[in-house]
Amino acid sequence: MLSGSCLCGGVAYEVDAPPGTIMHCHCQTCRKTHGSAFSTVTNVPRDRFRWTKGEGLLRGYESSPGKTRYFCSQCGSHIVATREGRNTVLLRMGCLDTPIAERPEVHIWRSDAADWYDPKADIPEWAEGRPPES
């Protein structure tokens, strides 16, 4: 069972299925939607997905023909997306509350990627929001 929620906790969902292939999407609409270099996503079966809280808080935006992105109208968290005619829901992994063992497998839409981000760059990592004290 997977569960997820928005930043304010007003909207929540459950999925009775494991995540599909986890991908980092670099398309321009994902970058604009999330204000980030990419969005990490996975597909789950639509018939195994259900809202458990706050469905009335959801707002949708058709970002491309047939694709609607759903977000919380209180906090703005982008939670899922759907495509007309597809039997899957696209989960935004940043809203997932359940720990999982699966890891991202692929970067997609690299042809549309931000020129300032290189996934192969070897840069320092900080455990918190500042450099560690020496």
Coordinates of N, CA and C in Angstrom, one line a residue:
M1 N 0.8 -1.2 0.0 CA 0.0 0.0 0.0 C 0.9 1.2 0.0
L2 N 0.6 2.1 -0.9 CA 1.3 3.4 -0.9 C 0.3 4.5 -0.4
S3 N 0.8 5.5 0.2 CA 0.0 6.6 0.6 C 0.8 7.9 0.4
G4 N 0.1 9.0 0.2 CA 0.7 10.3 -0.1 C -0.2 11.4 0.3
S5 N 0.4 12.6 0.4 CA -0.4 13.7 0.8 C 0.3 15.0 0.3
C6 N -0.4 16.1 0.4 CA 0.1 17.4 0.0 C 0.9 18.0 1.2
L7 N 1.5 19.2 1.0 CA 2.2 19.9 2.0 C 1.4 20.2 3.2
C8 N 0.2 20.7 3.1 CA -0.6 21.1 4.2 C -1.4 19.9 4.8
G9 N -1.4 18.8 4.2 CA -2.1 17.6 4.7 C -3.6 17.6 4.4
G10 N -4.1 18.6 3.6 CA -5.5 18.7 3.3 C -6.0 17.6 2.3
V11 N -5.0 17.2 1.4 CA -5.4 16.2 0.4 C -4.5 14.9 0.6
A12 N -5.1 13.7 0.6 CA -4.4 12.5 0.7 C -4.9 11.4 -0.2
Y13 N -4.1 10.4 -0.5 CA -4.5 9.3 -1.3 C -3.8 8.0 -0.9
E14 N -4.4 6.9 -1.4 CA -3.8 5.6 -1.2 C -3.8 4.9 -2.5
V15 N -2.8 4.0 -2.7 CA -2.7 3.1 -3.9 C -2.5 1.7 -3.4
D16 N -3.3 0.8 -3.9 CA -3.1 -0.6 -3.6 C -2.3 -1.3 -4.7
A17 N -1.1 -0.8 -4.9 CA -0.2 -1.4 -5.9 C 1.2 -0.8 -5.7
P18 N 2.2 -1.5 -6.1 CA 3.5 -1.0 -6.0 C 3.8 0.1 -7.1
P19 N 4.8 0.9 -6.9 CA 5.1 1.9 -7.9 C 5.5 1.2 -9.2
G20 N 5.3 1.9 -10.3 CA 5.8 1.4 -11.6 C 7.2 1.9 -11.7
T21 N 7.7 2.0 -12.9 CA 9.1 2.5 -13.2 C 9.1 4.0 -12.7
I22 N 10.1 4.3 -11.9 CA 10.3 5.6 -11.3 C 11.2 6.4 -12.3
M23 N 10.8 7.6 -12.7 CA 11.5 8.4 -13.7 C 11.7 9.8 -13.2
H24 N 12.8 10.4 -13.6 CA 13.0 11.8 -13.4 C 12.7 12.5 -14.8
C25 N 11.6 13.3 -14.8 CA 11.1 13.9 -16.0 C 11.6 15.3 -16.1
H26 N 12.3 15.6 -17.2 CA 13.0 16.9 -17.4 C 12.2 17.8 -18.4
C27 N 10.9 17.5 -18.7 CA 10.2 18.3 -19.7 C 9.9 19.6 -19.1
Q28 N 9.7 20.6 -20.0 CA 9.5 22.0 -19.6 C 8.3 22.1 -18.7
T29 N 7.2 21.4 -19.0 CA 6.0 21.6 -18.2 C 6.2 21.0 -16.8
C30 N 7.0 19.9 -16.6 CA 7.3 19.4 -15.3 C 8.2 20.5 -14.5
R31 N 9.2 21.0 -15.2 CA 10.1 22.0 -14.6 C 9.3 23.2 -14.2
K32 N 8.4 23.7 -15.0 CA 7.6 24.9 -14.7 C 6.6 24.6 -13.5
T33 N 6.0 23.4 -13.6 CA 5.0 23.0 -12.6 C 5.6 22.9 -11.2
H34 N 6.8 22.4 -11.1 CA 7.5 22.1 -9.8 C 8.5 23.2 -9.5
G35 N 8.9 24.1 -10.4 CA 9.9 25.1 -10.1 C 11.2 24.4 -9.8
S36 N 11.5 23.3 -10.6 CA 12.7 22.5 -10.3 C 13.3 22.0 -11.6
A37 N 14.5 21.4 -11.5 CA 15.2 20.9 -12.7 C 14.4 19.7 -13.3
F38 N 13.7 18.9 -12.5 CA 12.9 17.8 -13.0 C 11.9 17.4 -11.9
S39 N 11.0 16.5 -12.3 CA 10.0 16.0 -11.4 C 10.1 14.5 -11.4
T40 N 10.1 13.9 -10.2 CA 10.3 12.4 -10.1 C 8.9 11.8 -10.0
V41 N 8.6 10.9 -11.0 CA 7.2 10.4 -11.1 C 7.2 8.9 -11.3
T42 N 6.0 8.3 -11.1 CA 5.8 6.9 -11.4 C 4.3 6.7 -11.7
N43 N 4.0 5.7 -12.5 CA 2.6 5.4 -12.9 C 2.1 4.3 -12.0
V44 N 0.8 4.4 -11.6 CA 0.1 3.4 -10.8 C -1.2 3.1 -11.5
P45 N -1.8 1.9 -11.4 CA -3.1 1.7 -12.0 C -4.2 2.6 -11.4
R46 N -5.0 3.2 -12.3 CA -6.0 4.1 -11.9 C -7.1 3.4 -11.0
D47 N -7.4 2.1 -11.3 CA -8.4 1.4 -10.5 C -7.9 1.0 -9.1
R48 N -6.6 1.2 -8.9 CA -6.0 0.9 -7.5 C -5.7 2.2 -6.7
F49 N -6.0 3.3 -7.3 CA -5.8 4.6 -6.7 C -7.1 5.2 -6.1
R50 N -7.0 5.8 -5.0 CA -8.2 6.5 -4.4 C -7.8 7.6 -3.5
W51 N -8.6 8.7 -3.6 CA -8.5 9.8 -2.7 C -9.0 9.4 -1.3
T52 N -8.3 9.7 -0.2 CA -8.8 9.4 1.1 C -9.1 10.7 1.9
K53 N -8.8 11.8 1.4 CA -9.0 13.1 2.1 C -8.9 14.2 1.1
G54 N -9.8 15.2 1.3 CA -9.7 16.5 0.6 C -9.8 16.5 -0.9
E55 N -10.6 15.6 -1.5 CA -10.7 15.6 -2.9 C -11.4 17.0 -3.4
G56 N -12.2 17.6 -2.5 CA -12.8 18.9 -2.9 C -11.8 20.0 -2.9
L57 N -10.6 19.8 -2.4 CA -9.6 20.8 -2.4 C -8.7 20.8 -3.7
L58 N -8.9 19.7 -4.5 CA -8.1 19.6 -5.7 C -8.6 20.6 -6.8
R59 N -7.6 21.0 -7.5 CA -7.9 21.8 -8.7 C -7.0 21.2 -9.8
G60 N -7.5 21.2 -11.0 CA -6.9 20.6 -12.1 C -6.5 21.7 -13.2
Y61 N -5.4 21.4 -13.9 CA -4.9 22.3 -15.0 C -4.5 21.4 -16.1
E62 N -5.1 21.6 -17.3 CA -4.7 20.8 -18.5 C -3.5 21.5 -19.1
S63 N -2.3 20.9 -18.8 CA -1.1 21.4 -19.2 C -0.7 21.1 -20.6
S64 N -1.3 20.1 -21.1 CA -1.1 19.7 -22.6 C -2.4 19.0 -22.9
P65 N -2.7 18.9 -24.2 CA -4.0 18.3 -24.6 C -4.1 16.9 -24.0
G66 N -5.2 16.7 -23.2 CA -5.5 15.4 -22.6 C -4.8 15.1 -21.3
K67 N -3.9 16.0 -20.9 CA -3.1 15.7 -19.6 C -3.5 16.8 -18.6
T68 N -4.1 16.3 -17.5 CA -4.5 17.2 -16.4 C -3.6 17.0 -15.2
R69 N -3.1 18.0 -14.7 CA -2.3 18.0 -13.4 C -3.1 18.5 -12.3
Y70 N -3.1 17.7 -11.2 CA -4.0 18.1 -10.0 C -3.1 18.5 -8.9
F71 N -3.5 19.6 -8.3 CA -2.8 20.2 -7.2 C -3.8 20.6 -6.1
C72 N -3.2 20.8 -4.8 CA -4.0 21.2 -3.7 C -4.2 22.7 -3.8
S73 N -5.5 23.2 -3.7 CA -5.8 24.6 -3.8 C -5.4 25.4 -2.6
Q74 N -5.0 24.7 -1.5 CA -4.6 25.4 -0.3 C -3.1 25.6 -0.3
C75 N -2.3 24.6 -0.5 CA -0.8 24.7 -0.4 C -0.1 24.7 -1.8
G76 N -0.8 24.3 -2.8 CA -0.2 24.3 -4.2 C 0.6 23.1 -4.5
S77 N 0.6 22.1 -3.7 CA 1.4 20.9 -4.0 C 0.8 20.2 -5.2
H78 N 1.6 19.9 -6.2 CA 1.2 19.1 -7.3 C 1.3 17.6 -7.0
I79 N 0.1 17.0 -7.0 CA 0.1 15.6 -6.4 C 0.1 14.5 -7.4
V80 N -0.8 14.6 -8.5 CA -0.9 13.6 -9.5 C -1.2 14.3 -10.8
A81 N -1.1 13.5 -11.9 CA -1.6 13.9 -13.2 C -2.2 12.7 -13.8
T82 N -3.2 13.0 -14.8 CA -3.8 11.9 -15.5 C -3.9 12.3 -17.0
R83 N -4.0 11.3 -17.8 CA -4.1 11.4 -19.3 C -5.4 10.8 -19.7
E84 N -6.2 11.5 -20.5 CA -7.4 10.9 -21.1 C -7.1 9.6 -21.8
G85 N -7.9 8.6 -21.5 CA -7.8 7.3 -22.2 C -6.7 6.4 -21.6
R86 N -6.0 6.8 -20.6 CA -5.0 5.9 -20.0 C -5.6 5.4 -18.7
N87 N -5.2 4.2 -18.4 CA -5.7 3.5 -17.2 C -4.7 3.6 -16.0
T88 N -3.9 4.7 -16.0 CA -2.9 4.9 -15.0 C -3.0 6.3 -14.4
V89 N -2.5 6.5 -13.2 CA -2.4 7.8 -12.6 C -0.9 8.1 -12.4
L90 N -0.4 9.3 -12.7 CA 1.0 9.6 -12.6 C 1.2 10.3 -11.2
L91 N 1.9 9.6 -10.3 CA 2.1 10.1 -9.0 C 3.4 10.9 -9.0
R92 N 3.3 12.0 -8.2 CA 4.5 12.9 -8.0 C 5.2 12.3 -6.7
M93 N 6.3 11.8 -6.9 CA 7.0 11.1 -5.8 C 7.3 11.9 -4.6
G94 N 7.4 13.2 -4.8 CA 7.7 14.1 -3.7 C 6.5 14.2 -2.7
C95 N 5.3 13.8 -3.1 CA 4.2 13.7 -2.2 C 4.0 12.4 -1.5
L96 N 4.8 11.4 -1.9 CA 4.6 10.1 -1.3 C 5.1 10.1 0.1
D97 N 4.2 9.5 1.0 CA 4.5 9.4 2.4 C 5.1 8.0 2.8
T98 N 4.9 7.0 2.0 CA 5.3 5.7 2.3 C 6.7 5.5 1.9
P99 N 7.6 4.9 2.8 CA 8.9 4.6 2.4 C 8.9 3.4 1.4
I100 N 9.7 3.5 0.4 CA 9.8 2.4 -0.6 C 11.2 2.0 -0.9
A101 N 11.4 0.8 -1.4 CA 12.7 0.3 -1.7 C 13.1 0.7 -3.2
E102 N 12.1 0.8 -4.0 CA 12.4 1.1 -5.5 C 13.1 2.4 -5.6
R103 N 13.9 2.5 -6.7 CA 14.7 3.7 -7.0 C 14.4 4.2 -8.4
P104 N 14.7 5.4 -8.7 CA 14.6 5.9 -10.1 C 15.4 5.1 -11.0
E105 N 14.9 4.9 -12.2 CA 15.6 4.0 -13.2 C 16.0 4.8 -14.5
V106 N 15.4 6.0 -14.7 CA 15.7 6.6 -16.0 C 15.4 8.1 -15.9
H107 N 16.1 8.9 -16.6 CA 15.8 10.3 -16.9 C 15.1 10.4 -18.2
I108 N 13.9 11.1 -18.2 CA 13.2 11.2 -19.5 C 13.1 12.7 -19.9
W109 N 12.9 13.0 -21.2 CA 12.8 14.3 -21.7 C 14.1 15.1 -21.5
R110 N 15.3 14.4 -21.5 CA 16.5 15.2 -21.4 C 16.7 16.2 -22.5
S111 N 16.1 15.9 -23.7 CA 16.1 16.9 -24.8 C 15.5 18.2 -24.4
D112 N 14.7 18.3 -23.3 CA 14.0 19.5 -22.9 C 14.6 20.0 -21.6
A113 N 15.7 19.5 -21.1 CA 16.2 19.7 -19.8 C 16.8 21.1 -19.6
A114 N 16.8 21.6 -18.4 CA 17.4 22.9 -18.0 C 18.8 22.8 -18.3
D115 N 19.3 23.9 -18.9 CA 20.8 23.9 -19.3 C 21.7 24.1 -18.1
W116 N 21.1 24.5 -17.0 CA 22.0 24.7 -15.8 C 22.1 23.4 -14.9
Y117 N 21.4 22.3 -15.3 CA 21.5 21.1 -14.5 C 22.1 20.0 -15.3
D118 N 23.1 19.3 -14.7 CA 23.7 18.2 -15.3 C 23.6 17.0 -14.3
P119 N 22.8 16.0 -14.6 CA 22.7 14.9 -13.6 C 24.0 14.1 -13.4
K120 N 24.9 14.3 -14.3 CA 26.2 13.5 -14.1 C 27.3 14.4 -13.3
A121 N 26.9 15.6 -13.0 CA 27.9 16.5 -12.3 C 28.2 15.9 -10.9
D122 N 29.4 15.9 -10.6 CA 29.9 15.5 -9.2 C 30.0 16.7 -8.4
I123 N 29.0 17.0 -7.6 CA 29.0 18.1 -6.7 C 28.8 17.7 -5.3
P124 N 29.2 18.5 -4.3 CA 29.1 18.2 -2.9 C 27.7 18.0 -2.5
E125 N 27.5 17.1 -1.4 CA 26.3 16.9 -0.8 C 26.3 17.4 0.6
W126 N 25.3 18.1 1.1 CA 25.1 18.5 2.5 C 23.9 17.8 3.1
A127 N 24.1 17.3 4.3 CA 23.0 16.6 5.0 C 21.9 17.6 5.3
E128 N 22.2 18.8 5.5 CA 21.2 19.9 5.9 C 21.3 21.0 4.9
G129 N 20.7 22.2 5.2 CA 20.7 23.3 4.3 C 21.9 24.2 4.3
R130 N 23.0 23.7 4.9 CA 24.2 24.5 4.9 C 25.4 23.5 5.0
P131 N 26.6 24.1 4.7 CA 27.8 23.2 4.8 C 28.0 22.6 6.2
P132 N 28.5 21.4 6.3 CA 28.8 20.9 7.6 C 29.9 21.7 8.3
E133 N 29.8 21.8 9.6 CA 30.9 22.5 10.3 C 32.2 21.7 10.3
S134 N 33.3 22.4 10.1 CA 34.6 21.7 10.1 C 35.1 21.4 11.5

